[in-house]
XYZ file of C-alpha atoms in Angstrom:
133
model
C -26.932 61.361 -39.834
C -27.946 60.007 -36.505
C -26.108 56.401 -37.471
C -22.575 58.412 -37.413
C -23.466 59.885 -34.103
C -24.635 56.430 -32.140
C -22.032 55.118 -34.341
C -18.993 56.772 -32.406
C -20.949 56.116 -29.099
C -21.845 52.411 -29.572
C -19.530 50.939 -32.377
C -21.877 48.817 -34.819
C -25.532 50.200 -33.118
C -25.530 53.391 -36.250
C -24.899 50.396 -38.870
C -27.758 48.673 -37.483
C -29.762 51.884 -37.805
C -28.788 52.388 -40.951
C -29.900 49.068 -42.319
C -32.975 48.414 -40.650
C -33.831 51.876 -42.470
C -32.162 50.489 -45.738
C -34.603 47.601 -45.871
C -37.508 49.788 -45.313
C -36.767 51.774 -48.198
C -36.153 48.573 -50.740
C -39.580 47.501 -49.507
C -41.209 50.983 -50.356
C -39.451 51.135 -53.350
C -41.160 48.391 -54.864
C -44.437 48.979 -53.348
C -44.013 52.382 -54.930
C -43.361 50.846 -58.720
C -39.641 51.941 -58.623
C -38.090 50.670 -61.776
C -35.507 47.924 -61.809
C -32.149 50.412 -62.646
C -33.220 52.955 -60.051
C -33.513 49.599 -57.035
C -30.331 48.913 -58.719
C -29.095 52.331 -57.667
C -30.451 52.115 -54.379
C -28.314 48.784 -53.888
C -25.280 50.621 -55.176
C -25.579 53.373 -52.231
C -26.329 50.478 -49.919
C -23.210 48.753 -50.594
C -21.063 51.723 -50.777
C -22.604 52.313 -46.989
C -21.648 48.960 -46.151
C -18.589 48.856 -47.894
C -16.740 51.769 -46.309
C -19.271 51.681 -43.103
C -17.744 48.629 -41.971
C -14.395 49.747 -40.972
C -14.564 50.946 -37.388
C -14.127 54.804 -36.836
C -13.158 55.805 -40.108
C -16.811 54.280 -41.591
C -18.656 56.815 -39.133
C -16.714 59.650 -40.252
C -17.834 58.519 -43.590
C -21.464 58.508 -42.555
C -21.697 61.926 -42.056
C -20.900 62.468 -45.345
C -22.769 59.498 -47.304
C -26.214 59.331 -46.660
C -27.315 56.226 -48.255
C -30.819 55.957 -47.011
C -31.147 59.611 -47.800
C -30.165 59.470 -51.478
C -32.235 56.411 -51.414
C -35.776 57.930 -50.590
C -34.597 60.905 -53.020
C -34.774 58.077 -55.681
C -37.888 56.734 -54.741
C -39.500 60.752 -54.724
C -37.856 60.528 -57.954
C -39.703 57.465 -59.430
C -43.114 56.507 -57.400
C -46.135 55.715 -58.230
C -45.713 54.788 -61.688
C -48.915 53.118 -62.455
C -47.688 51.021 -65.832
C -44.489 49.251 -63.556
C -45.121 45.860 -61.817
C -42.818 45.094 -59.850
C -40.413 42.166 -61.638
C -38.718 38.742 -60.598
C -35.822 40.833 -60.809
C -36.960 43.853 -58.850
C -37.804 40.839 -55.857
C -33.828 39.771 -56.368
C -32.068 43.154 -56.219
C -34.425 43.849 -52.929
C -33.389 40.290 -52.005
C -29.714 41.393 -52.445
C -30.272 44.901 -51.331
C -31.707 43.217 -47.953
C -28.565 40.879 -47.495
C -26.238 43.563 -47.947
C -28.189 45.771 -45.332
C -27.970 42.812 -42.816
C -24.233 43.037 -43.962
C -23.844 46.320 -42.808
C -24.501 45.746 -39.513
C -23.278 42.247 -39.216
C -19.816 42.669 -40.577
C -18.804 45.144 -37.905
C -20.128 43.290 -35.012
C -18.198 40.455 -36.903
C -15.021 42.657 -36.367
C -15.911 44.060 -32.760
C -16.087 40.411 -32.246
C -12.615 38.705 -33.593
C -10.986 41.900 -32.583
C -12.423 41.546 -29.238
C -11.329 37.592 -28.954
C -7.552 38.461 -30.191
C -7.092 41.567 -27.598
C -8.543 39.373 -24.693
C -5.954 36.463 -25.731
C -3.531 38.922 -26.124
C -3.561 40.571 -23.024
C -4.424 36.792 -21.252
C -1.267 35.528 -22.588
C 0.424 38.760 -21.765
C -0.673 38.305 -17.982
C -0.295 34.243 -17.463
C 3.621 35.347 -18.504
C 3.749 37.759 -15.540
C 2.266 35.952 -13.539
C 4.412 32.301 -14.038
């Protein structure tokens, strides 16, 4: 819940939050034997974080609701320590993909902040030079 809250403070800084913590949990999950459809799970929640988290306001307001990272470590309660698993190639390339789309989460809005941030400047440049002239 705290990434909603820094979230509408400092646009982008709960998304970071939010994945560092996602990547933490991929990790545990496979140190914790987690099979391959529940990781798959977890990368669902992910991108459904990242997904609607990346649209400026309206994505915090979804983050109080959506709790990725906490439906997350509910799967891994759900599944650790299940001595027979090894963790797979394929376990290694959903946490692979799992990780990217965590970086995503906080890239993509700073992405945004960014172009948006470039366009309003030239806008309001432009805007001024034509005063000014």
């Amino acid at each position: 819940g705290l990434d909603s809250v820094v979230g509408f403070i400092l646009p982008g800084a709960g998304d970071v939050i939010t994945g560092i913590g996602s990547i933490a949990l991929l990790l545990l999950a496979l140190k914790e034997k987690v099979p391959t459809v529940a990781i798959g799970r977890m990368l669902i929640n992910i991108a459904v974080d990242t997904i609607a988290g990346s649209v400026p306001i309206v994505g915090d307001v979804f983050d109080v609701f959506w709790k990725s990272n906490r439906k997350n470590l509910d799967i891994i309660e759900k599944f650790k320590g299940n001595p027979k698993e090894k963790p797979h190639a394929g376990d290694y390339a959903l946490v692979a993909l799992g990780v990217v789309m965590a970086v995503a989460s906080f890239v993509i809005p700073i992405v945004i902040l960014v172009v948006f941030g470039a366009t309003l400047f030239t806008l309001v440049g432009g805007a001024l030079s034509m005063l000014f002239e």
